[in-house]
Amino acid sequence: MSSVTTDSSARQRRGPPVQAISDGDRTVATGSSVTGTAAGGGGGSHVLVRCARHCFWFMVYTVLIVAAPMVMNHAALYKEQKALMPTPGSLVRINRHQKLFLRCLGHGSPVVVLEAPMGETHSVFEALQLSLAKHTRVCSYDRAGLGFSERPFVNRTEPGKRSKSQGMPHTVEHMVEDLYKLLVVESGLPPPYVLVGAEMGSLITRFFAQIFEGAVAAVVLVDPLVEGAENLEHGALRRHWKETRLFPWQKQQFSAASGLYRLSLLTGMAGDIKLEGLTQRQKDRKRHLLCQPAHWQAGVEELFLLNETMAQIQLLWRIKSFPTNISVSVVTGDPDSSLNATVNRAWQQSQAVLVDKLHPGCTHKRIVGVTGKSLLQKRSSQIHEIVLKALDSAKES
């Protein structure tokens, strides 16, 4: 009797026996095994929740790591913008949405206006501006987006209210329009001006003189870039610019925009930066521009739209000839031995066209012993004398 009672109690503690129910090809277990299956399913859901949580935090940390250099760089640029702006110098509003940096030194007239090469800022004329300021008023500036100037505003939400010039802000038409507003409309600098342009700046000074001939007394072209040069020697210059400017500038733009370049500066991994002969403030300013993506984007767009700029200049020549009352001086240097012969030939051929055909009778000065692109840095004193002669000629006329 006791053994029967013991067996009955054990069966009650174990629960009902597992029964197998046949359902076609499947055999389903019932009883306590169902409870075990349910418990196993609950454990799997907990694993999925933990995996989802880990993935979420992984993505958060990844975004923070990627965004941190960008945020740090943006904050530093905002702080440096005012602290490193050259003095004397100021931002001049030329329209509702844009300001250009203008730096004027000295007193007297006519006013000398300096126009920088492609992708460069007013600082390339530092030595020349200081020396000329002893004789007259000299102004340099940064084109839209370059240096300390603001990028042009383009209204992309209302195409009907956007002008043609607003659509391509880095072509010569728009640059000349900006320069006229800066000098005449907003700053009130009295014309006529003596315009000094280097490389691409020569295109802008010549275009300005043709459009606003009453506002220009003389132009001085230093190692000038000439329309049509990009097509000579089967496009040698176009390929050269693509390899030595476009790709490196785009790479620097990405590095600056991502904040990686500032990070490399802070960690000492930025590589060689030419800072010899610069003051501490000038060094800080150069590092600032290296970390400024808008500066590099403006240079890329000037180069990218160079064909449009050339076409605009050639169209103007068909409409209007260059004014004969404006004196033209051209300064060139030796071929650059670091470039291949084809590129040098294309550059020299284009400058020969400028001197012999576009501006016959101009004053041409070739400075030996230095390449054209090094004239501003290594022969500033000789350019100074040439500009003074243009000033004297302007005063006499």
Short mmCIF file of C-alpha atoms in Angstrom, two decimals:
data_model
loop_
_atom_site.label_atom_id
_atom_site.label_comp_id
_atom_site.label_asym_id
_atom_site.label_seq_id
_atom_site.Cartn_x
_atom_site.Cartn_y
_atom_site.Cartn_z
CA MET A 1 0.00 0.00 0.00
CA SER A 2 2.76 2.42 0.88
CA SER A 3 4.56 1.76 -2.36
CA VAL A 4 1.45 2.64 -4.37
CA THR A 5 1.05 5.91 -2.49
CA THR A 6 4.70 6.79 -3.05
CA ASP A 7 4.44 6.17 -6.80
CA SER A 8 1.33 8.34 -7.04
CA SER A 9 3.02 11.24 -5.20
CA ALA A 10 6.05 11.06 -7.48
CA ARG A 11 3.85 11.22 -10.59
CA GLN A 12 2.10 14.31 -9.19
CA ARG A 13 5.41 16.04 -8.57
CA ARG A 14 6.71 15.23 -12.06
CA GLY A 15 3.54 16.47 -13.75
CA PRO A 16 1.60 14.77 -16.46
CA PRO A 17 3.48 12.37 -18.67
CA VAL A 18 4.68 13.49 -22.10
CA GLN A 19 2.44 12.20 -24.84
CA ALA A 20 3.27 12.00 -28.49
CA ILE A 21 0.53 13.08 -30.88
CA SER A 22 0.89 12.12 -34.48
CA ASP A 23 -0.12 14.83 -36.99
CA GLY A 24 0.58 13.57 -40.47
CA ASP A 25 4.35 13.71 -40.97
CA ARG A 26 4.96 15.59 -37.71
CA THR A 27 5.09 14.32 -34.18
CA VAL A 28 4.24 16.96 -31.58
CA ALA A 29 5.25 16.50 -27.95
CA THR A 30 2.82 17.66 -25.29
CA GLY A 31 3.08 18.05 -21.59
CA SER A 32 6.10 19.37 -19.73
CA SER A 33 8.29 19.51 -22.89
CA VAL A 34 6.13 22.41 -24.22
CA THR A 35 7.04 24.48 -21.24
CA GLY A 36 10.73 23.81 -21.88
CA THR A 37 10.41 24.92 -25.51
CA ALA A 38 8.75 28.17 -24.47
CA ALA A 39 11.53 28.84 -22.03
CA GLY A 40 14.13 28.27 -24.74
CA GLY A 41 12.39 30.76 -27.08
CA GLY A 42 12.44 33.44 -24.37
CA GLY A 43 16.22 33.06 -24.03
CA GLY A 44 16.69 33.65 -27.77
CA SER A 45 14.75 36.94 -27.67
CA HIS A 46 17.02 38.21 -24.90
CA VAL A 47 20.04 37.53 -27.10
CA LEU A 48 18.50 39.55 -29.95
CA VAL A 49 17.81 42.49 -27.63
CA ARG A 50 21.42 42.47 -26.42
CA CYS A 51 22.74 42.38 -30.00
CA ALA A 52 20.49 45.29 -31.02
CA ARG A 53 21.66 47.29 -28.02
CA HIS A 54 25.34 46.68 -28.87
CA CYS A 55 24.78 47.63 -32.52
CA PHE A 56 23.05 50.86 -31.50
CA TRP A 57 25.88 52.00 -29.25
CA PHE A 58 28.46 50.97 -31.83
CA MET A 59 26.78 53.25 -34.38
CA VAL A 60 26.56 56.09 -31.85
CA TYR A 61 30.27 55.85 -31.02
CA THR A 62 31.18 55.64 -34.71
CA VAL A 63 29.20 58.79 -35.50
CA LEU A 64 30.83 60.61 -32.58
CA ILE A 65 34.32 59.58 -33.65
CA VAL A 66 33.69 60.70 -37.25
CA ALA A 67 31.93 63.93 -36.30
CA ALA A 68 34.30 65.03 -33.52
CA PRO A 69 37.12 66.30 -35.83
CA MET A 70 34.58 68.12 -38.03
CA VAL A 71 32.96 69.86 -35.06
CA MET A 72 36.33 70.70 -33.54
CA ASN A 73 37.58 72.18 -36.83
CA HIS A 74 34.40 74.20 -37.38
CA ALA A 75 34.58 75.67 -33.88
CA ALA A 76 38.27 76.55 -34.31
CA LEU A 77 37.65 78.21 -37.70
CA TYR A 78 34.86 80.32 -36.23
CA LYS A 79 37.13 81.49 -33.43
CA GLU A 80 40.12 82.13 -35.70
CA GLN A 81 38.20 84.04 -38.39
CA LYS A 82 38.18 87.33 -36.51
CA ALA A 83 41.35 86.81 -34.48
CA LEU A 84 43.56 86.19 -37.54
CA MET A 85 42.02 88.71 -39.94
CA PRO A 86 44.81 91.02 -41.16
CA THR A 87 44.86 94.60 -39.91
CA PRO A 88 44.39 97.07 -41.38
CA GLY A 89 41.65 95.34 -43.34
CA SER A 90 37.93 94.75 -43.11
CA LEU A 91 34.97 92.89 -44.55
CA VAL A 92 33.00 95.05 -46.98
CA ARG A 93 29.41 94.12 -47.78
CA ILE A 94 28.87 94.04 -51.56
CA ASN A 95 25.34 92.66 -51.47
CA ARG A 96 22.75 91.45 -49.02
CA HIS A 97 24.35 88.05 -48.47
CA GLN A 98 28.09 88.53 -49.05
CA LYS A 99 31.15 90.38 -47.77
CA LEU A 100 34.62 90.58 -49.31
CA PHE A 101 37.85 91.21 -47.42
CA LEU A 102 39.60 94.45 -48.46
CA ARG A 103 42.99 95.71 -47.26
CA CYS A 104 44.15 99.21 -48.19
CA LEU A 105 47.45 100.89 -47.26
CA GLY A 106 48.96 104.28 -47.97
CA HIS A 107 47.54 107.50 -49.33
CA GLY A 108 47.39 109.18 -52.71
CA SER A 109 46.10 108.60 -56.21
CA PRO A 110 45.69 106.92 -58.55
CA VAL A 111 44.79 103.91 -56.41
CA VAL A 112 46.64 100.68 -57.19
CA VAL A 113 44.50 97.51 -57.04
CA LEU A 114 46.18 94.11 -56.75
CA GLU A 115 44.54 90.98 -58.23
CA ALA A 116 45.88 87.60 -57.01
CA PRO A 117 46.55 84.40 -58.99
CA MET A 118 44.09 81.50 -59.18
CA GLY A 119 43.14 80.16 -55.76
CA GLU A 120 45.41 82.64 -53.95
CA THR A 121 44.70 85.39 -51.43
CA HIS A 122 45.81 88.99 -51.06
CA SER A 123 48.83 87.84 -49.03
CA VAL A 124 50.84 86.98 -52.17
CA PHE A 125 51.23 90.75 -52.65
CA GLU A 126 52.41 91.42 -49.08
CA ALA A 127 55.86 92.77 -49.98
CA LEU A 128 54.70 94.64 -53.09
CA GLN A 129 51.80 96.29 -51.30
CA LEU A 130 53.99 97.51 -48.42
CA SER A 131 56.55 99.05 -50.79
CA LEU A 132 53.99 100.69 -53.10
CA ALA A 133 52.06 102.13 -50.13
CA LYS A 134 54.92 104.59 -49.64
CA HIS A 135 53.92 106.26 -52.91
CA THR A 136 50.13 105.94 -53.22
CA ARG A 137 47.09 104.12 -51.89
CA VAL A 138 47.28 100.39 -52.59
CA CYS A 139 44.41 97.92 -52.12
CA SER A 140 44.38 94.14 -52.20
CA TYR A 141 41.42 91.85 -51.56
CA ASP A 142 40.27 88.25 -51.44
CA ARG A 143 37.91 87.06 -54.15
CA ALA A 144 34.66 85.36 -53.19
CA GLY A 145 35.23 82.34 -50.97
CA LEU A 146 39.01 82.75 -50.82
CA GLY A 147 40.88 83.74 -47.69
CA PHE A 148 38.67 85.79 -45.39
CA SER A 149 35.99 86.64 -47.96
CA GLU A 150 32.58 85.02 -47.80
CA ARG A 151 31.27 82.64 -50.40
CA PRO A 152 28.62 84.01 -52.77
CA PHE A 153 25.03 83.27 -51.87
CA VAL A 154 23.13 81.26 -54.48
CA ASN A 155 19.36 80.99 -54.06
CA ARG A 156 18.68 77.39 -55.08
CA THR A 157 15.13 77.30 -53.73
CA GLU A 158 13.77 80.01 -56.04
CA PRO A 159 15.38 79.54 -59.47
CA GLY A 160 13.26 82.29 -60.98
CA LYS A 161 14.95 84.90 -58.81
CA ARG A 162 18.49 83.76 -59.58
CA SER A 163 20.52 85.74 -62.11
CA LYS A 164 22.89 84.16 -64.59
CA SER A 165 25.91 85.57 -62.74
CA GLN A 166 24.68 84.08 -59.47
CA GLY A 167 24.58 80.69 -61.15
CA MET A 168 28.35 80.75 -61.88
CA PRO A 169 29.94 82.92 -59.17
CA HIS A 170 33.57 82.04 -59.96
CA THR A 171 33.70 83.17 -63.60
CA VAL A 172 35.37 86.37 -64.75
CA GLU A 173 32.05 88.18 -65.32
CA HIS A 174 31.02 87.69 -61.71
CA MET A 175 34.52 88.46 -60.37
CA VAL A 176 34.62 91.78 -62.22
CA GLU A 177 31.12 92.62 -61.03
CA ASP A 178 32.20 91.92 -57.45
CA LEU A 179 35.35 94.03 -57.85
CA TYR A 180 33.42 97.02 -59.21
CA LYS A 181 30.95 96.87 -56.31
CA LEU A 182 33.82 96.57 -53.85
CA LEU A 183 35.90 99.45 -55.18
CA VAL A 184 33.41 101.95 -56.58
CA VAL A 185 30.00 101.31 -55.07
CA GLU A 186 30.78 100.28 -51.49
CA SER A 187 34.28 101.56 -50.69
CA GLY A 188 34.12 104.80 -52.65
CA LEU A 189 37.71 104.54 -53.88
CA PRO A 190 38.11 107.20 -56.58
CA PRO A 191 38.96 105.98 -60.10
CA PRO A 192 40.88 105.73 -62.33
CA TYR A 193 42.84 102.77 -60.98
CA VAL A 194 46.12 101.11 -61.84
CA LEU A 195 45.34 97.38 -61.89
CA VAL A 196 48.08 94.83 -61.19
CA GLY A 197 47.13 91.23 -61.95
CA ALA A 198 49.21 88.07 -61.54
CA GLU A 199 48.51 84.88 -63.52
CA MET A 200 44.69 84.46 -63.51
CA GLY A 201 44.46 87.92 -61.95
CA SER A 202 45.62 89.26 -65.32
CA LEU A 203 42.46 87.94 -66.97
CA ILE A 204 40.34 89.78 -64.40
CA THR A 205 42.22 93.08 -64.71
CA ARG A 206 42.00 93.05 -68.52
CA PHE A 207 38.29 92.17 -68.46
CA PHE A 208 37.64 94.94 -65.91
CA ALA A 209 39.51 97.45 -68.08
CA GLN A 210 37.46 96.53 -71.17
CA ILE A 211 34.13 96.76 -69.33
CA PHE A 212 34.87 99.83 -67.20
CA GLU A 213 37.44 101.63 -69.33
CA GLY A 214 36.72 104.99 -67.71
CA ALA A 215 37.73 103.58 -64.32
CA VAL A 216 41.17 102.29 -65.37
CA ALA A 217 44.32 104.24 -66.22
CA ALA A 218 46.82 101.38 -66.61
CA VAL A 219 47.23 97.64 -66.17
CA VAL A 220 50.32 95.67 -65.19
CA LEU A 221 50.22 91.95 -66.01
CA VAL A 222 52.63 89.70 -64.08
CA ASP A 223 53.25 86.26 -65.63
CA PRO A 224 49.81 86.55 -67.24
CA LEU A 225 47.45 83.71 -68.03
CA VAL A 226 46.03 84.28 -71.51
CA GLU A 227 42.74 83.11 -72.99
CA GLY A 228 43.28 80.22 -75.39
CA ALA A 229 46.38 78.98 -73.54
CA GLU A 230 44.49 75.91 -72.36
CA ASN A 231 44.14 74.67 -75.95
CA LEU A 232 47.77 75.07 -77.05
CA GLU A 233 50.05 72.04 -77.42
CA HIS A 234 47.02 69.71 -77.46
CA GLY A 235 45.73 70.90 -74.09
CA ALA A 236 49.02 70.53 -72.19
CA LEU A 237 48.14 73.24 -69.68
CA ARG A 238 44.70 71.77 -69.03
CA ARG A 239 46.24 68.40 -68.17
CA HIS A 240 48.91 70.10 -66.06
CA TRP A 241 46.35 72.04 -64.01
CA LYS A 242 44.28 68.90 -63.50
CA GLU A 243 47.23 66.99 -62.09
CA THR A 244 48.95 69.73 -60.07
CA ARG A 245 45.99 71.79 -58.87
CA LEU A 246 42.56 70.26 -59.27
CA PHE A 247 43.21 66.86 -57.68
CA PRO A 248 45.46 68.16 -54.85
CA TRP A 249 43.04 71.00 -54.06
CA GLN A 250 40.08 68.62 -53.97
CA LYS A 251 42.03 66.33 -51.65
CA GLN A 252 42.88 69.25 -49.37
CA GLN A 253 39.24 70.39 -49.42
CA PHE A 254 38.07 66.97 -48.22
CA SER A 255 40.81 66.80 -45.59
CA ALA A 256 39.83 70.25 -44.28
CA ALA A 257 36.07 69.60 -44.37
CA SER A 258 36.41 66.34 -42.45
CA GLY A 259 38.62 67.96 -39.82
CA LEU A 260 41.36 65.43 -40.52
CA TYR A 261 43.87 68.10 -41.54
CA ARG A 262 43.50 70.02 -38.29
CA LEU A 263 43.85 66.73 -36.44
CA SER A 264 47.06 66.04 -38.35
CA LEU A 265 48.36 69.51 -37.42
CA LEU A 266 47.65 68.88 -33.74
CA THR A 267 49.36 65.50 -33.81
CA GLY A 268 52.33 66.67 -35.87
CA MET A 269 51.48 64.44 -38.83
CA ALA A 270 50.64 67.18 -41.33
CA GLY A 271 53.94 66.93 -43.19
CA ASP A 272 56.06 69.81 -44.45
CA ILE A 273 54.49 73.27 -44.53
CA LYS A 274 56.58 76.11 -45.93
CA LEU A 275 56.62 78.64 -43.10
CA GLU A 276 60.13 80.04 -43.46
CA GLY A 277 60.41 83.81 -43.16
CA LEU A 278 56.88 84.25 -41.79
CA THR A 279 55.88 85.88 -38.54
CA GLN A 280 53.97 83.80 -35.99
CA ARG A 281 50.74 85.51 -36.96
CA GLN A 282 51.34 84.78 -40.64
CA LYS A 283 52.06 81.14 -39.80
CA ASP A 284 48.81 80.87 -37.84
CA ARG A 285 46.94 82.47 -40.74
CA LYS A 286 48.38 80.00 -43.22
CA ARG A 287 47.43 77.04 -41.01
CA HIS A 288 43.95 78.53 -40.68
CA LEU A 289 43.48 78.61 -44.46
CA LEU A 290 44.80 75.07 -44.81
CA CYS A 291 41.96 73.99 -42.52
CA GLN A 292 39.31 76.12 -44.25
CA PRO A 293 37.27 73.99 -46.72
CA ALA A 294 35.48 77.01 -48.21
CA HIS A 295 38.83 78.49 -49.28
CA TRP A 296 39.82 75.32 -51.13
CA GLN A 297 36.38 74.90 -52.68
CA ALA A 298 36.58 78.42 -54.11
CA GLY A 299 39.95 77.64 -55.70
CA VAL A 300 38.59 74.40 -57.16
CA GLU A 301 35.61 76.22 -58.64
CA GLU A 302 37.81 78.96 -60.16
CA LEU A 303 39.79 76.25 -61.94
CA PHE A 304 36.74 74.15 -62.78
CA LEU A 305 35.03 77.16 -64.42
CA LEU A 306 38.16 78.39 -66.20
CA ASN A 307 36.84 77.31 -69.61
CA GLU A 308 33.74 79.45 -69.05
CA THR A 309 35.95 82.37 -68.01
CA MET A 310 38.02 82.01 -71.20
CA ALA A 311 34.86 81.89 -73.32
CA GLN A 312 33.52 85.08 -71.70
CA ILE A 313 36.78 86.94 -72.42
CA GLN A 314 36.88 85.79 -76.03
CA LEU A 315 33.25 86.84 -76.50
CA LEU A 316 34.03 90.30 -75.12
CA TRP A 317 36.90 90.70 -77.59
CA ARG A 318 34.47 90.04 -80.46
CA ILE A 319 32.13 92.69 -79.09
CA LYS A 320 34.60 95.34 -77.96
CA SER A 321 38.30 95.94 -78.48
CA PHE A 322 40.67 96.83 -75.67
CA PRO A 323 40.74 100.61 -74.98
CA THR A 324 43.78 102.27 -76.54
CA ASN A 325 43.97 104.93 -73.84
CA ILE A 326 44.88 102.36 -71.17
CA SER A 327 48.59 101.57 -70.96
CA VAL A 328 49.56 97.91 -70.69
CA SER A 329 52.75 96.54 -69.13
CA VAL A 330 53.61 92.83 -69.26
CA VAL A 331 56.15 91.18 -66.96
CA THR A 332 57.36 87.65 -67.69
CA GLY A 333 60.08 85.35 -66.39
CA ASP A 334 62.10 82.35 -67.52
CA PRO A 335 60.57 78.97 -68.30
CA ASP A 336 60.04 76.73 -65.30
CA SER A 337 62.52 73.86 -65.41
CA SER A 338 60.31 71.80 -63.09
CA LEU A 339 57.64 71.61 -65.82
CA ASN A 340 57.85 69.53 -68.96
CA ALA A 341 58.78 71.23 -72.23
CA THR A 342 55.26 70.99 -73.67
CA VAL A 343 53.71 72.93 -70.79
CA ASN A 344 56.43 75.59 -70.98
CA ARG A 345 55.92 75.99 -74.73
CA ALA A 346 52.17 76.41 -74.31
CA TRP A 347 52.66 79.07 -71.62
CA GLN A 348 55.26 81.01 -73.64
CA GLN A 349 53.24 80.81 -76.85
CA SER A 350 50.18 82.24 -75.12
CA GLN A 351 52.18 85.13 -73.66
CA ALA A 352 53.66 85.84 -77.09
CA VAL A 353 50.12 86.11 -78.47
CA LEU A 354 49.27 88.55 -75.67
CA VAL A 355 52.25 90.80 -76.37
CA ASP A 356 52.29 90.65 -80.18
CA LYS A 357 48.61 90.38 -81.12
CA LEU A 358 46.27 91.27 -78.27
CA HIS A 359 48.24 94.25 -76.94
CA PRO A 360 50.71 95.34 -79.63
CA GLY A 361 52.80 98.26 -78.46
CA CYS A 362 52.62 97.28 -74.82
CA THR A 363 55.65 97.56 -72.55
CA HIS A 364 57.12 94.07 -72.16
CA LYS A 365 59.72 93.38 -69.49
CA ARG A 366 61.29 89.94 -69.20
CA ILE A 367 63.09 89.32 -65.91
CA VAL A 368 65.78 86.68 -66.30
CA GLY A 369 66.98 84.31 -63.64
CA VAL A 370 63.57 83.58 -62.14
CA THR A 371 60.50 81.67 -63.26
CA GLY A 372 57.25 83.48 -63.91
CA LYS A 373 55.44 81.99 -60.92
CA SER A 374 58.23 83.17 -58.58
CA LEU A 375 58.27 86.80 -59.73
CA LEU A 376 56.14 88.13 -56.86
CA GLN A 377 58.25 86.42 -54.20
CA LYS A 378 61.76 86.86 -55.65
CA ARG A 379 61.56 90.00 -57.83
CA SER A 380 59.06 92.16 -55.97
CA SER A 381 61.39 95.17 -56.12
CA GLN A 382 61.59 95.04 -59.93
CA ILE A 383 57.82 94.74 -60.24
CA HIS A 384 57.61 97.69 -57.86
CA GLU A 385 59.59 99.83 -60.33
CA ILE A 386 57.41 98.77 -63.26
CA VAL A 387 54.22 99.68 -61.35
CA LEU A 388 55.71 103.08 -60.40
CA LYS A 389 56.30 103.80 -64.10
CA ALA A 390 52.68 102.91 -64.82
CA LEU A 391 51.65 105.26 -61.99
CA ASP A 392 53.68 108.11 -63.45
CA SER A 393 52.16 107.46 -66.87
CA ALA A 394 48.67 107.51 -65.37
CA LYS A 395 49.33 110.80 -63.59
CA GLU A 396 50.59 112.43 -66.79
CA SER A 397 47.55 111.35 -68.75
#
